[in-house]
Coordinates of C-alpha atoms in Angstrom, one line a residue:
M108 CA 21.3 6.9 -8.8
S109 CA 24.6 5.4 -7.8
N110 CA 24.6 3.1 -10.8
I111 CA 24.0 6.0 -13.2
L112 CA 26.8 8.0 -11.6
A113 CA 29.1 5.0 -11.7
T114 CA 28.3 4.4 -15.3
L115 CA 28.9 8.1 -16.1
I116 CA 32.3 8.1 -14.3
A117 CA 33.3 4.8 -16.0
K118 CA 32.8 6.4 -19.4
L119 CA 35.4 9.1 -18.6
T120 CA 39.2 8.4 -18.7
A121 CA 41.7 9.5 -16.1
S122 CA 43.3 12.1 -18.4
T123 CA 40.0 13.7 -19.2
I124 CA 39.0 14.1 -15.6
S125 CA 42.5 15.4 -14.7
D126 CA 42.3 18.0 -17.5
L127 CA 38.8 19.1 -16.4
F128 CA 39.8 19.6 -12.8
L129 CA 43.0 21.4 -13.8
I130 CA 41.0 23.8 -16.0
I131 CA 38.5 24.5 -13.2
I132 CA 41.3 25.2 -10.7
F133 CA 43.2 27.4 -13.1
A134 CA 40.0 29.4 -14.0
L135 CA 39.2 29.9 -10.3
F136 CA 42.8 31.1 -9.6
V137 CA 42.7 33.6 -12.5
T138 CA 39.2 34.9 -11.4
S139 CA 40.2 35.3 -7.8
T140 CA 43.5 37.0 -8.7
F141 CA 41.6 39.4 -10.9
F142 CA 39.4 40.4 -7.9
V143 CA 42.5 40.8 -5.7
I144 CA 44.2 43.0 -8.2
K145 CA 41.0 45.1 -8.5
K146 CA 41.0 45.3 -4.7
Q147 CA 37.5 43.8 -4.5
S148 CA 37.2 41.8 -1.3
T149 CA 34.4 39.4 -2.1
R150 CA 33.4 36.1 -0.5
L151 CA 34.8 34.2 -3.4
V152 CA 38.3 35.7 -2.7
R153 CA 38.1 34.8 1.0
V154 CA 37.2 31.1 0.3
T155 CA 39.4 30.7 -2.8
P156 CA 42.4 29.0 -0.9
N157 CA 40.1 26.5 0.7
L158 CA 38.1 26.0 -2.5
L159 CA 41.3 25.4 -4.5
T160 CA 42.4 22.8 -2.0
S161 CA 39.0 21.2 -1.9
L162 CA 38.9 21.0 -5.7
G163 CA 42.3 19.3 -5.6
I164 CA 41.0 16.8 -3.0
L165 CA 37.9 16.2 -5.0
G166 CA 40.0 15.5 -8.1
T167 CA 42.0 13.1 -6.0
F168 CA 38.9 11.2 -4.9
T169 CA 37.6 11.2 -8.5
G170 CA 40.9 9.7 -9.7
I171 CA 40.8 7.1 -7.0
V172 CA 37.2 6.2 -8.0
V173 CA 38.2 6.0 -11.7
G174 CA 41.1 3.7 -10.8
L175 CA 38.9 1.5 -8.6
M176 CA 36.2 1.3 -11.3
E177 CA 38.6 -0.6 -13.6
F178 CA 40.1 -2.6 -10.8
D179 CA 39.3 -6.3 -11.0
P180 CA 40.0 -8.4 -7.8
N181 CA 40.1 -11.5 -9.9
N182 CA 42.8 -10.1 -12.2
I183 CA 45.0 -8.0 -10.0
T184 CA 48.1 -8.0 -12.3
E185 CA 46.3 -6.4 -15.2
S186 CA 44.3 -4.1 -13.0
I187 CA 47.3 -2.5 -11.2
P188 CA 48.3 -0.2 -14.2
A189 CA 44.8 1.3 -14.4
L190 CA 44.7 1.8 -10.6
L191 CA 48.1 3.5 -10.7
E192 CA 47.0 5.7 -13.6
G193 CA 44.0 6.8 -11.5
L194 CA 46.2 7.4 -8.5
K195 CA 48.5 9.5 -10.6
T196 CA 45.6 11.6 -11.7
A197 CA 44.4 11.9 -8.2
F198 CA 47.7 13.1 -6.7
L199 CA 48.3 15.4 -9.7
T200 CA 45.1 17.3 -9.1
S201 CA 45.9 17.6 -5.4
L202 CA 49.3 18.9 -6.1
F203 CA 48.0 21.4 -8.6
G204 CA 45.3 22.6 -6.2
M205 CA 47.7 23.0 -3.3
F206 CA 50.2 24.8 -5.6
F207 CA 47.7 27.4 -6.8
S208 CA 46.3 27.8 -3.3
I209 CA 49.8 28.7 -2.0
L210 CA 50.4 30.8 -5.0
F211 CA 47.2 32.7 -4.5
K212 CA 48.0 33.3 -0.8
G213 CA 51.3 34.8 -1.9
V214 CA 49.7 37.0 -4.6
E215 CA 47.1 38.1 -2.0
G216 CA 49.8 38.9 0.5
I217 CA 51.8 40.9 -2.1
A218 CA 48.6 42.8 -3.0
E219 CA 47.9 43.6 0.6
K220 CA 51.5 44.9 1.2
K221 CA 51.3 47.0 -1.9
G222 CA 47.9 48.3 -0.7
E223 CA 49.5 49.2 2.7
A224 CA 52.3 51.0 0.9
E225 CA 49.9 53.0 -1.2
I226 CA 47.9 54.2 1.9
V227 CA 49.1 57.7 2.7
N228 CA 46.0 59.6 3.6
V229 CA 43.5 57.5 5.4
G230 CA 40.0 59.0 5.9
P231 CA 36.9 58.0 7.9
E232 CA 35.4 56.2 4.8
E233 CA 38.5 54.0 4.4
I234 CA 38.5 53.2 8.2
Y235 CA 34.8 52.4 8.0
S236 CA 35.2 50.1 5.1
V237 CA 38.1 48.3 6.8
M238 CA 36.1 48.0 10.0
T239 CA 33.2 46.6 7.9
Q240 CA 35.4 44.1 6.3
Q241 CA 36.8 43.1 9.7
L242 CA 33.3 42.8 11.1
S243 CA 32.3 40.5 8.2
T244 CA 35.5 38.5 8.7
I245 CA 34.8 38.2 12.4
Q246 CA 31.2 37.1 11.6
D247 CA 32.6 34.5 9.2
L248 CA 35.1 33.4 11.8
K249 CA 32.3 33.2 14.4
G250 CA 30.2 31.0 12.0
S251 CA 33.2 28.8 11.4
T252 CA 33.8 28.6 15.1
D253 CA 30.2 27.6 15.7
K254 CA 30.5 25.0 13.0
L255 CA 33.7 23.8 14.6
V256 CA 31.9 23.5 18.0
V257 CA 29.1 21.6 16.4
S258 CA 31.7 19.3 14.7
V259 CA 33.4 18.8 18.0
Q260 CA 30.1 18.0 19.7
G261 CA 29.5 15.5 16.9
L262 CA 32.8 13.7 17.6
D263 CA 31.1 11.5 20.3
D264 CA 28.4 10.5 17.8
M265 CA 31.1 9.8 15.2
A266 CA 33.1 7.8 17.7
E267 CA 30.0 5.8 18.6
A268 CA 29.3 5.3 14.9
S269 CA 32.9 4.2 14.4
N270 CA 32.5 1.7 17.2
K271 CA 29.3 0.4 15.6
Q272 CA 31.1 0.2 12.3
L273 CA 34.0 -1.6 13.9
A274 CA 31.5 -4.1 15.4
L275 CA 29.8 -4.5 12.1
N276 CA 33.2 -5.1 10.4
E277 CA 34.1 -7.7 13.0
E278 CA 30.8 -9.5 12.4
L279 CA 31.3 -9.2 8.7
L280 CA 34.8 -10.6 9.1
R281 CA 33.5 -13.5 11.1
A282 CA 30.7 -14.0 8.6
V283 CA 33.0 -14.2 5.5
K284 CA 35.8 -16.1 7.2
G285 CA 36.3 -19.5 5.7
E286 CA 38.7 -22.1 4.5
E287 CA 37.4 -22.6 0.9
D288 CA 39.3 -21.1 -2.1
A289 CA 36.1 -19.2 -3.2
S290 CA 35.7 -17.5 0.2
L291 CA 36.4 -13.9 0.7
T292 CA 39.2 -14.7 3.2
S293 CA 40.9 -16.8 0.6
Q294 CA 40.5 -14.1 -2.0
I295 CA 41.9 -11.5 0.4
R296 CA 44.8 -13.9 1.2
N297 CA 45.5 -14.3 -2.5
M298 CA 45.2 -10.5 -2.9
R299 CA 47.6 -10.0 0.0
T300 CA 50.0 -12.5 -1.6
D301 CA 49.8 -10.6 -4.9
I302 CA 50.3 -7.3 -3.1
N303 CA 53.3 -8.8 -1.3
D304 CA 54.7 -9.9 -4.6
A305 CA 54.1 -6.5 -6.0
S306 CA 55.8 -5.0 -2.9
R307 CA 58.8 -7.3 -3.5
N308 CA 58.9 -6.2 -7.1
V309 CA 58.8 -2.6 -5.9
S310 CA 61.5 -3.4 -3.3
K311 CA 63.6 -5.0 -6.0
H312 CA 63.1 -1.9 -8.1
F313 CA 64.2 0.3 -5.2
E314 CA 67.2 -1.9 -4.7
T315 CA 68.0 -1.5 -8.3
Q316 CA 67.6 2.2 -8.0
E317 CA 69.8 2.2 -4.9
T318 CA 72.4 0.2 -6.8
R319 CA 72.3 2.7 -9.6
H320 CA 72.5 5.5 -7.1
E321 CA 75.5 3.8 -5.5
Q322 CA 77.1 3.5 -8.9
F323 CA 76.3 7.2 -9.5
Q324 CA 77.9 8.0 -6.1
E325 CA 80.9 6.0 -7.0
K326 CA 81.1 7.8 -10.4
L327 CA 80.5 11.1 -8.7
W328 CA 83.2 10.3 -6.2
S329 CA 85.6 9.5 -8.9
E330 CA 84.8 12.7 -10.7
L331 CA 85.2 14.6 -7.5
K332 CA 88.4 12.9 -6.8
L333 CA 89.7 13.9 -10.3
F334 CA 88.3 17.4 -9.6
G335 CA 90.2 17.5 -6.3
E336 CA 93.4 16.3 -8.0
L337 CA 93.0 19.0 -10.7
L338 CA 92.3 21.8 -8.3
S339 CA 95.0 21.2 -5.9
K340 CA 97.0 18.5 -4.4
S341 CA 97.0 20.4 -1.2
A342 CA 93.6 19.1 -0.1
T343 CA 94.2 16.9 2.9
E344 CA 92.9 13.4 3.5
Q345 CA 90.9 14.7 6.4
V346 CA 88.8 17.0 4.2
I347 CA 88.2 14.2 1.8
N348 CA 87.1 11.9 4.6
A349 CA 84.8 14.6 6.0
L350 CA 83.2 15.0 2.6
K351 CA 82.9 11.3 2.2
D352 CA 81.1 11.1 5.6
V353 CA 78.8 13.9 4.7
I354 CA 77.9 12.2 1.4
T355 CA 77.4 8.8 3.2
D356 CA 75.1 10.5 5.8
F357 CA 73.2 12.1 3.0
N358 CA 72.7 8.8 1.2
N359 CA 71.7 7.0 4.4
N360 CA 69.2 9.7 5.4
L361 CA 67.8 9.9 1.9
T362 CA 67.4 6.2 1.8
E363 CA 65.8 6.0 5.2
Q364 CA 63.4 8.9 4.6
F365 CA 62.2 7.8 1.2
G366 CA 62.1 4.1 2.2
D367 CA 60.0 4.8 5.2
N368 CA 57.8 7.2 3.3
F369 CA 57.2 4.7 0.5
K370 CA 56.5 2.0 3.1
R371 CA 53.9 4.2 4.7
L372 CA 52.5 5.1 1.4
D373 CA 52.2 1.4 0.6
E374 CA 50.5 0.7 3.9
S375 CA 48.1 3.6 3.3
V376 CA 47.2 2.3 -0.1
K377 CA 46.6 -1.1 1.4
K378 CA 44.4 0.3 4.1
L379 CA 42.6 2.3 1.4
V380 CA 42.0 -0.8 -0.6
D381 CA 40.8 -2.7 2.4
W382 CA 38.5 0.1 3.3
Q383 CA 37.1 0.3 -0.3
E384 CA 36.5 -3.5 -0.2
N385 CA 34.6 -3.2 3.1
Y386 CA 32.6 -0.3 1.7
R387 CA 31.8 -2.3 -1.4
V388 CA 30.6 -5.2 0.7
Q389 CA 28.4 -2.9 2.8
L390 CA 26.9 -1.3 -0.3
E391 CA 26.1 -4.8 -1.7
D392 CA 24.4 -5.6 1.7
M393 CA 22.5 -2.3 1.5
Q394 CA 21.5 -3.1 -2.1
K395 CA 20.2 -6.5 -1.0
K396 CA 18.2 -5.0 1.9
Y397 CA 16.8 -2.3 -0.4
Q398 CA 15.8 -5.1 -2.9
L399 CA 14.1 -6.9 -0.1
G400 CA 12.2 -3.7 0.7
V401 CA 11.2 -3.3 -2.9
D402 CA 10.0 -6.9 -3.1
A403 CA 8.0 -6.4 0.1
I404 CA 6.4 -3.3 -1.4
S405 CA 5.6 -5.3 -4.6
S406 CA 4.0 -8.1 -2.6
T407 CA 2.0 -5.6 -0.6
E408 CA 0.9 -4.0 -3.9
Q409 CA -0.2 -7.5 -5.2
S410 CA -2.1 -8.1 -2.0
V411 CA -3.9 -4.7 -2.3
V412 CA -4.8 -5.5 -5.9
H413 CA -6.1 -9.0 -4.9
I414 CA -8.2 -7.3 -2.1
S415 CA -9.5 -4.8 -4.6
E416 CA -10.5 -7.5 -7.0
R417 CA -12.3 -9.4 -4.2
A418 CA -14.0 -6.3 -3.1
E419 CA -15.3 -5.5 -6.6
S420 CA -17.3 -8.8 -6.6
I421 CA -19.1 -7.9 -3.4
P422 CA -21.5 -5.3 -4.9
V423 CA -22.4 -7.7 -7.8
T424 CA -23.1 -10.5 -5.2
M425 CA -25.2 -8.0 -3.1
E426 CA -27.2 -7.0 -6.2
K427 CA -27.9 -10.7 -7.0
L428 CA -28.8 -11.3 -3.3
Y429 CA -31.0 -8.2 -3.5
S430 CA -32.9 -9.5 -6.6
V431 CA -33.3 -12.9 -4.9
M432 CA -34.6 -11.3 -1.7
E433 CA -37.0 -9.1 -3.7
L434 CA -38.3 -12.2 -5.5
G435 CA -38.7 -14.2 -2.3
H436 CA -40.3 -11.2 -0.6
G437 CA -42.8 -10.8 -3.4
Q438 CA -43.7 -14.5 -3.3
V439 CA -44.0 -14.4 0.5
T440 CA -46.2 -11.2 0.2
E441 CA -48.4 -12.8 -2.4
L442 CA -48.7 -16.0 -0.3
E443 CA -49.6 -13.9 2.7
Q444 CA -52.3 -12.0 0.7
R445 CA -53.8 -15.3 -0.5
L446 CA -53.7 -16.8 2.9
E447 CA -55.3 -13.6 4.3
A448 CA -58.1 -13.8 1.6
F449 CA -58.7 -17.5 2.4
K450 CA -58.7 -16.7 6.1
D451 CA -61.3 -13.9 5.6
L452 CA -63.4 -16.2 3.5
R453 CA -63.1 -18.9 6.1
D454 CA -64.0 -16.5 8.9
K455 CA -67.0 -15.1 6.9
A456 CA -68.1 -18.7 6.0
V457 CA -67.8 -19.8 9.6
D458 CA -69.8 -16.7 10.7
A459 CA -72.4 -17.2 8.0
M460 CA -72.9 -21.0 8.4
P461 CA -74.8 -20.9 11.8
Q462 CA -77.2 -18.3 10.3
I463 CA -77.7 -20.4 7.1
R464 CA -78.0 -23.5 9.2
T465 CA -80.6 -21.8 11.4
Q466 CA -82.6 -20.5 8.4
L467 CA -82.5 -23.9 6.7
E468 CA -83.5 -25.7 9.9
N469 CA -86.4 -23.2 10.5
T470 CA -87.5 -23.7 6.8
M471 CA -87.3 -27.4 7.0
T472 CA -89.1 -27.4 10.3
E473 CA -91.9 -25.3 9.0
I474 CA -92.1 -27.4 5.8
S475 CA -92.1 -30.6 7.9
D476 CA -94.8 -29.3 10.2
S477 CA -96.9 -28.2 7.3
V478 CA -96.5 -31.5 5.6
K479 CA -97.1 -33.4 8.8
A480 CA -100.3 -31.4 9.6
A481 CA -101.5 -31.9 6.0
S482 CA -100.7 -35.6 6.1
E483 CA -102.6 -36.0 9.4
H484 CA -105.5 -34.1 8.1
Y485 CA -105.7 -36.1 4.9
E486 CA -105.4 -39.3 6.8
Q487 CA -108.3 -38.3 9.0
M488 CA -110.3 -37.3 5.9
L489 CA -109.4 -40.6 4.1
E490 CA -110.4 -42.6 7.1
Q491 CA -113.7 -40.8 7.2
S492 CA -114.2 -41.0 3.4
S493 CA -113.3 -44.7 3.3
K494 CA -116.4 -45.3 5.4
V495 CA -118.9 -43.0 3.8
I496 CA -117.7 -42.3 0.1
K497 CA -117.8 -44.8 -2.6
D498 CA -119.8 -43.1 -5.3
F499 CA -117.6 -40.1 -5.4
S500 CA -114.4 -42.1 -5.9
I501 CA -113.9 -40.7 -9.4
A502 CA -114.5 -37.2 -8.2
A503 CA -112.2 -37.8 -5.2
T504 CA -109.6 -39.2 -7.5
E505 CA -109.8 -36.2 -9.8
G506 CA -109.7 -33.9 -6.7
A507 CA -106.7 -35.9 -5.4
D508 CA -105.0 -35.5 -8.8
V509 CA -105.7 -31.7 -8.8
L510 CA -104.5 -31.6 -5.2
S511 CA -101.4 -33.7 -6.2
E512 CA -100.6 -31.3 -9.0
K513 CA -100.9 -28.3 -6.8
L514 CA -98.8 -29.9 -4.1
T515 CA -96.2 -30.9 -6.6
T516 CA -95.8 -27.3 -7.7
S517 CA -95.5 -26.1 -4.1
A518 CA -93.3 -28.8 -2.6
Q519 CA -91.8 -32.0 -3.9
D520 CA -91.8 -33.5 -0.5
M521 CA -95.4 -32.8 0.0
G522 CA -96.1 -34.3 -3.5
G523 CA -94.5 -37.5 -2.5
K524 CA -96.6 -37.7 0.6
L525 CA -99.8 -36.9 -1.3
I526 CA -98.9 -39.7 -3.8
E527 CA -98.6 -42.1 -1.0
A528 CA -101.8 -40.9 0.5
S529 CA -103.5 -41.2 -3.0
Q530 CA -102.2 -44.7 -3.3
V531 CA -103.5 -45.5 0.2
F532 CA -106.8 -43.8 -0.8
E533 CA -107.1 -45.9 -3.9
S534 CA -106.4 -49.1 -2.1
N535 CA -108.9 -48.1 0.5
A536 CA -111.3 -47.0 -2.2
G537 CA -111.0 -50.5 -3.8
E538 CA -111.8 -52.1 -0.5
A539 CA -114.6 -49.6 0.1
S540 CA -116.2 -50.1 -3.4
S541 CA -118.1 -53.1 -2.1
N542 CA -119.7 -50.9 0.5
M543 CA -120.5 -48.0 -1.9
K544 CA -123.8 -49.2 -2.7
T545 CA -124.9 -49.4 0.8
M546 CA -123.3 -46.1 1.6
N547 CA -124.7 -44.3 -1.5
N548 CA -127.3 -42.6 0.4
E549 CA -125.0 -41.6 3.1
L550 CA -122.5 -40.3 0.6
T551 CA -125.0 -38.1 -1.0
T552 CA -125.5 -36.3 2.2
A553 CA -121.9 -36.4 3.1
A554 CA -120.6 -35.3 -0.4
E555 CA -121.5 -31.7 0.3
Q556 CA -119.8 -31.8 3.6
I557 CA -116.6 -33.4 2.1
R558 CA -116.6 -30.8 -0.7
S559 CA -116.9 -28.0 1.7
E560 CA -114.2 -29.5 4.0
L561 CA -111.9 -30.1 1.0
S562 CA -112.4 -26.6 -0.1
D563 CA -111.6 -25.4 3.3
S564 CA -108.5 -27.7 3.5
L565 CA -107.3 -26.6 0.1
S566 CA -107.8 -23.0 1.1
D567 CA -105.9 -23.5 4.4
M568 CA -103.2 -25.4 2.6
N569 CA -102.8 -22.7 -0.1
N570 CA -102.6 -20.1 2.6
V571 CA -100.0 -22.1 4.5
M572 CA -98.0 -22.7 1.3
R573 CA -98.2 -19.0 0.3
A574 CA -97.1 -18.0 3.8
M575 CA -94.3 -20.6 3.7
V576 CA -93.2 -19.4 0.2
T577 CA -93.4 -15.8 1.4
G578 CA -91.3 -16.7 4.4
I579 CA -88.8 -18.5 2.2
K580 CA -88.7 -15.6 -0.2
E581 CA -88.2 -13.2 2.7
D582 CA -85.5 -15.4 4.2
A583 CA -83.8 -15.6 0.8
E584 CA -83.9 -11.8 0.5
V585 CA -82.5 -11.5 4.0
T586 CA -79.8 -14.1 3.1
S587 CA -79.1 -12.3 -0.2
K588 CA -78.8 -9.0 1.6
T589 CA -76.6 -10.6 4.3
L590 CA -74.4 -12.2 1.6
E591 CA -74.3 -8.9 -0.3
S592 CA -73.3 -6.9 2.8
A593 CA -70.8 -9.6 3.6
N594 CA -69.4 -9.5 0.1
I595 CA -69.2 -5.7 0.2
Q596 CA -67.5 -5.9 3.6
L597 CA -65.2 -8.6 2.2
V598 CA -64.4 -6.4 -0.8
S599 CA -63.7 -3.4 1.4
D600 CA -61.6 -5.6 3.8
T601 CA -59.7 -7.1 0.9
K602 CA -59.1 -3.6 -0.6
A603 CA -57.9 -2.3 2.8
M604 CA -55.8 -5.3 3.3
R605 CA -54.4 -4.9 -0.2
D606 CA -53.6 -1.3 0.5
E607 CA -52.0 -2.2 3.8
S608 CA -50.0 -5.0 2.1
V609 CA -48.9 -2.6 -0.6
N610 CA -47.9 0.0 2.0
A611 CA -46.1 -2.6 4.1
I612 CA -44.3 -3.9 0.9
Q613 CA -43.3 -0.3 0.0
Q614 CA -42.1 0.4 3.5
M615 CA -40.2 -2.9 3.6
K616 CA -38.7 -2.2 0.2
E617 CA -37.6 1.3 1.3
R618 CA -36.2 -0.1 4.6
L619 CA -34.4 -2.8 2.6
E620 CA -33.0 -0.2 0.1
T621 CA -31.9 2.0 3.0
S622 CA -30.2 -0.9 4.8
L623 CA -28.5 -2.0 1.6
N624 CA -27.4 1.5 0.9
E625 CA -26.0 1.8 4.4
V626 CA -24.3 -1.6 4.0
F627 CA -22.8 -0.5 0.7
Q628 CA -21.7 2.8 2.1
L629 CA -20.2 1.2 5.1
Q630 CA -18.4 -1.4 2.9
A631 CA -17.2 1.4 0.6
R632 CA -15.9 3.4 3.6
E633 CA -14.2 0.3 5.1
V634 CA -12.6 -0.5 1.7
Q635 CA -11.5 3.1 1.3
R636 CA -10.1 3.2 4.8
T637 CA -8.3 -0.1 4.2
F638 CA -6.8 1.3 0.9
S639 CA -5.9 4.5 2.7
S640 CA -4.3 2.6 5.5
L641 CA -2.4 0.4 3.1
E642 CA -1.3 3.4 1.0
D643 CA -0.1 5.2 4.2
Q644 CA 1.8 2.1 5.3
I645 CA 3.4 1.8 1.8
V646 CA 4.3 5.5 1.8
K647 CA 5.7 5.2 5.3
A648 CA 7.7 2.1 4.5
V649 CA 9.1 3.7 1.4
E650 CA 10.0 6.9 3.3
R651 CA 11.6 4.8 6.1
T652 CA 13.6 2.8 3.5
G653 CA 14.6 6.0 1.7
S654 CA 15.7 7.8 4.9
S655 CA 17.6 4.7 6.1
V656 CA 19.4 4.4 2.7
E657 CA 20.1 8.2 2.7
S658 CA 21.4 8.1 6.3
Q659 CA 23.6 5.1 5.5
V660 CA 24.9 6.7 2.3
E661 CA 25.6 10.0 4.3
Y662 CA 27.4 8.0 7.0
F663 CA 29.5 6.1 4.5
D664 CA 30.3 9.4 2.7
K665 CA 31.3 11.0 5.9
E666 CA 33.5 8.0 6.9
M667 CA 35.1 8.0 3.4
Q668 CA 35.7 11.7 3.6
Q669 CA 37.3 11.5 7.0
E670 CA 39.4 8.5 6.0
I671 CA 40.6 10.1 2.8
N672 CA 41.3 13.4 4.5
R673 CA 43.3 11.6 7.2
T674 CA 45.2 9.7 4.5
L675 CA 45.9 12.9 2.5
E676 CA 47.0 14.7 5.7
L677 CA 49.3 11.8 6.6
M678 CA 50.7 11.8 3.1
G679 CA 51.1 15.6 3.1
T680 CA 52.9 15.4 6.5
E681 CA 55.2 12.7 5.3
L682 CA 56.0 14.5 2.1
A683 CA 56.6 17.7 4.0
T684 CA 58.9 15.8 6.4
V685 CA 60.8 14.3 3.4
T686 CA 61.1 17.7 1.8
Q687 CA 62.4 19.3 5.0
Q688 CA 64.9 16.5 5.5
F689 CA 66.0 16.7 1.9
T690 CA 66.3 20.5 2.2
R691 CA 68.4 20.2 5.4
D692 CA 70.6 17.5 3.9
Y693 CA 71.0 19.5 0.7
S694 CA 71.9 22.5 2.8
K695 CA 74.5 20.5 4.6
L696 CA 75.9 19.2 1.4
T697 CA 76.1 22.7 -0.1
N698 CA 77.8 24.0 3.0
E699 CA 80.3 21.2 2.9
M700 CA 80.9 21.8 -0.8
S701 CA 81.4 25.5 -0.1
K702 CA 83.9 24.7 2.6
V703 CA 85.7 22.3 0.3
V704 CA 85.8 24.8 -2.4
S705 CA 87.0 27.6 0.0
R706 CA 89.7 25.3 1.4
S707 CA 90.8 24.3 -2.1
A708 CA 91.0 28.0 -3.0
Q709 CA 93.0 28.7 0.2
G710 CA 95.3 25.8 -0.6
A711 CA 95.8 27.1 -4.1
H712 CA 96.9 30.5 -2.7

């Protein structure tokens, strides 16, 4: 904002700004005079004198700023004309504003006297209006008094601020003090040298003016001398000496007054330049601090953007982790199901193996007992037949073959035993063939007995085999039923386990989704809270920086206003003193001239 305003002011010239302020002051004077003539006591009329003076002072400050805008510390010689042009504009607007303020007060006083002269018949309405105006004036005066009290109360704060400013200036002076040519102290020293040279030039100019003034005095004296000789030769030497003393006193007083005033003006301008330089340094320091604040905010913004970018990758990573966890969970669940199935099969197999083993052992025991009994019976029969049968060897062989075939169909083990028994029988039959002849008669009688015994044995053996087959079939049916029931139970258990696994997987999935949603929501809240906190911190930092800058600018403006007011008041006081002294001296000169003229006239008579 300050750069834009400085650029706008730099585009304007001193004459343009001076014309603008003169037009505004003149327009305000004409408007307020119109209201006074119309006897309309408005607030604008009451504040017009102060407003005219304030506009003049504002024009003064503007002219000073314009002059300082073109002032180059590195090129003081060429910058002094622009500075003096701005100062001329500044003092011209102040003079114009004060002149119209005094003129308006005079016009207002004349209008009030004319209004008092015109008042002949005063009624209650006029008295009421006057009292109302007085009441408003008293209220305004009260407000001004309150403001004055507040201003007086703030003097302590201003004094403290001035002390702080003085301490800061001392620190700044110590900081910039140096011995190098490029240091601020050397530049100020060079500037002071240039200003001293300029002051010497001004002093030489004043001396030249004084010389010219003395020449003018001498010329005036010669002219007065001629005038005195022409008027009358009766003027005494005492009158001439008195006039000479008066003129000498006037010249001395004039020289002393204007010399002191110009010296004070020179000192005031120097102080103003020093103050402006300090103000510029402080503004540069403030600009650097403000730039540091902006850089800090920029770095904070970059950190926030970096955090946001990092936070954006978290949901993607969580989704990938979620898919990996789902895949791992599915594999674990499938493995658990398979392990459970193998476990159930193992348990069922373990439970069924004792029964199967028992059934097999019982079956094998029965078969072994049957085979053993049949083997013993056949051995006994073969032992008996080896003694008594020889003729029926062929029939016995055929019967043994038939028996062997039947035994083979019923049991392979029994067939093996019968084959062995048959072989034994054949071997025994070969041995017994020698005795068959002798035993032929005995075999005839025993054949019937053997046939009947074989029939009985075959019947018993068939019954035993049928019973054994029936038992095996029943045991197989029982085993099949047991396996079928176990299979049904296994299927139902597997189905129940599958349902339980599916439910457990669904519940685990829901819990996992709930947990992930809670984690994401918590993360989103944390990120949002972090962003809100960072945004609040940034806003607070910007507000603190803005308030600090505004307070510093207001403080500098107040200090500048006070310094310029004090300078203008001092200049006004000095100008008033010079004017009063000049008036007194001119009055004395006039009186002395009148006396000289009167004496000359008396001497002529």
